[in-house]
């Protein structure tokens, strides 16, 4: 027992409770309607009787107007483009010349670039399964079987494959990449078993690099060989979760340095916090151990929000002076608490995860190019996860590969500030005109602007 004059130990000086600081939410503000939207100006006037002054009876003089903008929507319109090919012949009957047909993405089909772009964005951007699109088109007076649309998606993905391959070459040249993965059910997959699940892997550049690249890759498995094959030639930082496949990949390719995600560690401490029974009159956030960790992590995120627009070198310097001491403090806390906490409790599991991942969690401090977490990759894979809830599975391997290509191009277009439908319509108009083996780099999303995509007639 300590006497009154004895100094307390470092552990006894720890506060029993600590409150997680609150944050202020911004009030929502109605955004003005874009000037780029088509606009019909309707002039409203008062009646002829009201143009007389109520006081003196003289005629009122117009001096200006008040504007009030409202938003209207015209439902999608379907139209048929009929090509009438003029034919020519000579009196000598030597032959007939006929105007050539424009080159289409899928020859001898009724699918135009506009129709294909609509189907692609509806399914892979708006998560509308093909059977729902079939019903929507039928309401518009057009009957296209979902089997036909499915075949079109596979054939279009083959046409777009050179763009995907070019983006992959760009990706592996980057100094840092983020990765994530999610399960995918493929019905007609060879040697398919419950144990050998298929996965959709995602890779993307970090937020500090210009010209974002977001790529999906379908693979029938989750072992280290899957990312290893896709990332062949990559040398740099790979930011990911704690999946063993990534650790195996790093051990086989030492030039790849793994970077952890502090969001994953934080999530486990938040679960430990939520598992603590609520006491009447005591906020749930007033709990000792998980709250201490969450406060330290919140401090780290506050630093990141403050430096997000600074240069790479400034981010590195500030992390060394401000973030590293917080991480060191967090490590000491983990070392002190781990022997005292039951390993199978929620808090014990959170501590064990953080300790096992610690060398990877610290690595974001090594470069201003890196992010504190893997959230950008998780956000990028979310459209696929949402779509999967609707269409549930891929019918065949070719369909899964097509999904990887089309999701990749949609998310890369979005990340580069392009509207997916406009980009697909433009690219599917231009690709058929290129000769075999031609470069497609000028059609990549980062090479185009919204103004480039404004084409009136795709066949010209």
mmCIF file of N, CA and C in Angstrom, residues 150 185-189 393-400:
data_model
loop_
_atom_site.group_PDB
_atom_site.id
_atom_site.type_symbol
_atom_site.label_atom_id
_atom_site.label_comp_id
_atom_site.label_asym_id
_atom_site.label_seq_id
_atom_site.Cartn_x
_atom_site.Cartn_y
_atom_site.Cartn_z
ATOM 1 N N UNK A 150 -26.822 -9.468 -71.704
ATOM 2 C CA UNK A 150 -25.693 -10.114 -71.039
ATOM 3 C C UNK A 150 -24.573 -10.421 -72.036
ATOM 4 N N UNK A 185 -19.965 -14.785 -56.147
ATOM 5 C CA UNK A 185 -20.465 -16.119 -56.500
ATOM 6 C C UNK A 185 -20.573 -16.225 -58.019
ATOM 7 N N UNK A 186 -19.870 -17.212 -58.594
ATOM 8 C CA UNK A 186 -19.911 -17.476 -60.028
ATOM 9 C C UNK A 186 -20.474 -18.883 -60.211
ATOM 10 N N UNK A 187 -21.666 -18.982 -60.789
ATOM 11 C CA UNK A 187 -22.378 -20.258 -60.817
ATOM 12 C C UNK A 187 -21.676 -21.308 -61.664
ATOM 13 N N UNK A 188 -21.326 -20.962 -62.895
ATOM 14 C CA UNK A 188 -20.763 -21.956 -63.820
ATOM 15 C C UNK A 188 -19.235 -21.894 -63.845
ATOM 16 N N UNK A 189 -18.652 -21.779 -62.688
ATOM 17 C CA UNK A 189 -17.196 -21.726 -62.591
ATOM 18 C C UNK A 189 -16.634 -23.143 -62.499
ATOM 19 N N UNK A 393 -25.290 -12.826 -58.247
ATOM 20 C CA UNK A 393 -24.214 -13.710 -58.700
ATOM 21 C C UNK A 393 -23.889 -13.424 -60.159
ATOM 22 N N UNK A 394 -22.737 -13.947 -60.584
ATOM 23 C CA UNK A 394 -22.385 -13.944 -62.004
ATOM 24 C C UNK A 394 -22.684 -15.336 -62.554
ATOM 25 N N UNK A 395 -23.227 -15.388 -63.747
ATOM 26 C CA UNK A 395 -23.616 -16.673 -64.327
ATOM 27 C C UNK A 395 -22.406 -17.503 -64.751
ATOM 28 N N UNK A 396 -21.390 -16.834 -65.291
ATOM 29 C CA UNK A 396 -20.238 -17.561 -65.834
ATOM 30 C C UNK A 396 -18.967 -16.755 -65.608
ATOM 31 N N UNK A 397 -17.839 -17.382 -65.877
ATOM 32 C CA UNK A 397 -16.540 -16.737 -65.695
ATOM 33 C C UNK A 397 -16.393 -15.522 -66.609
ATOM 34 N N UNK A 398 -16.843 -15.642 -67.862
ATOM 35 C CA UNK A 398 -16.762 -14.504 -68.782
ATOM 36 C C UNK A 398 -17.562 -13.312 -68.265
ATOM 37 N N UNK A 399 -18.712 -13.591 -67.629
ATOM 38 C CA UNK A 399 -19.511 -12.515 -67.061
ATOM 39 C C UNK A 399 -18.815 -11.850 -65.894
ATOM 40 N N UNK A 400 -18.126 -12.639 -65.053
ATOM 41 C CA UNK A 400 -17.386 -12.078 -63.920
ATOM 42 C C UNK A 400 -16.230 -11.207 -64.401
#
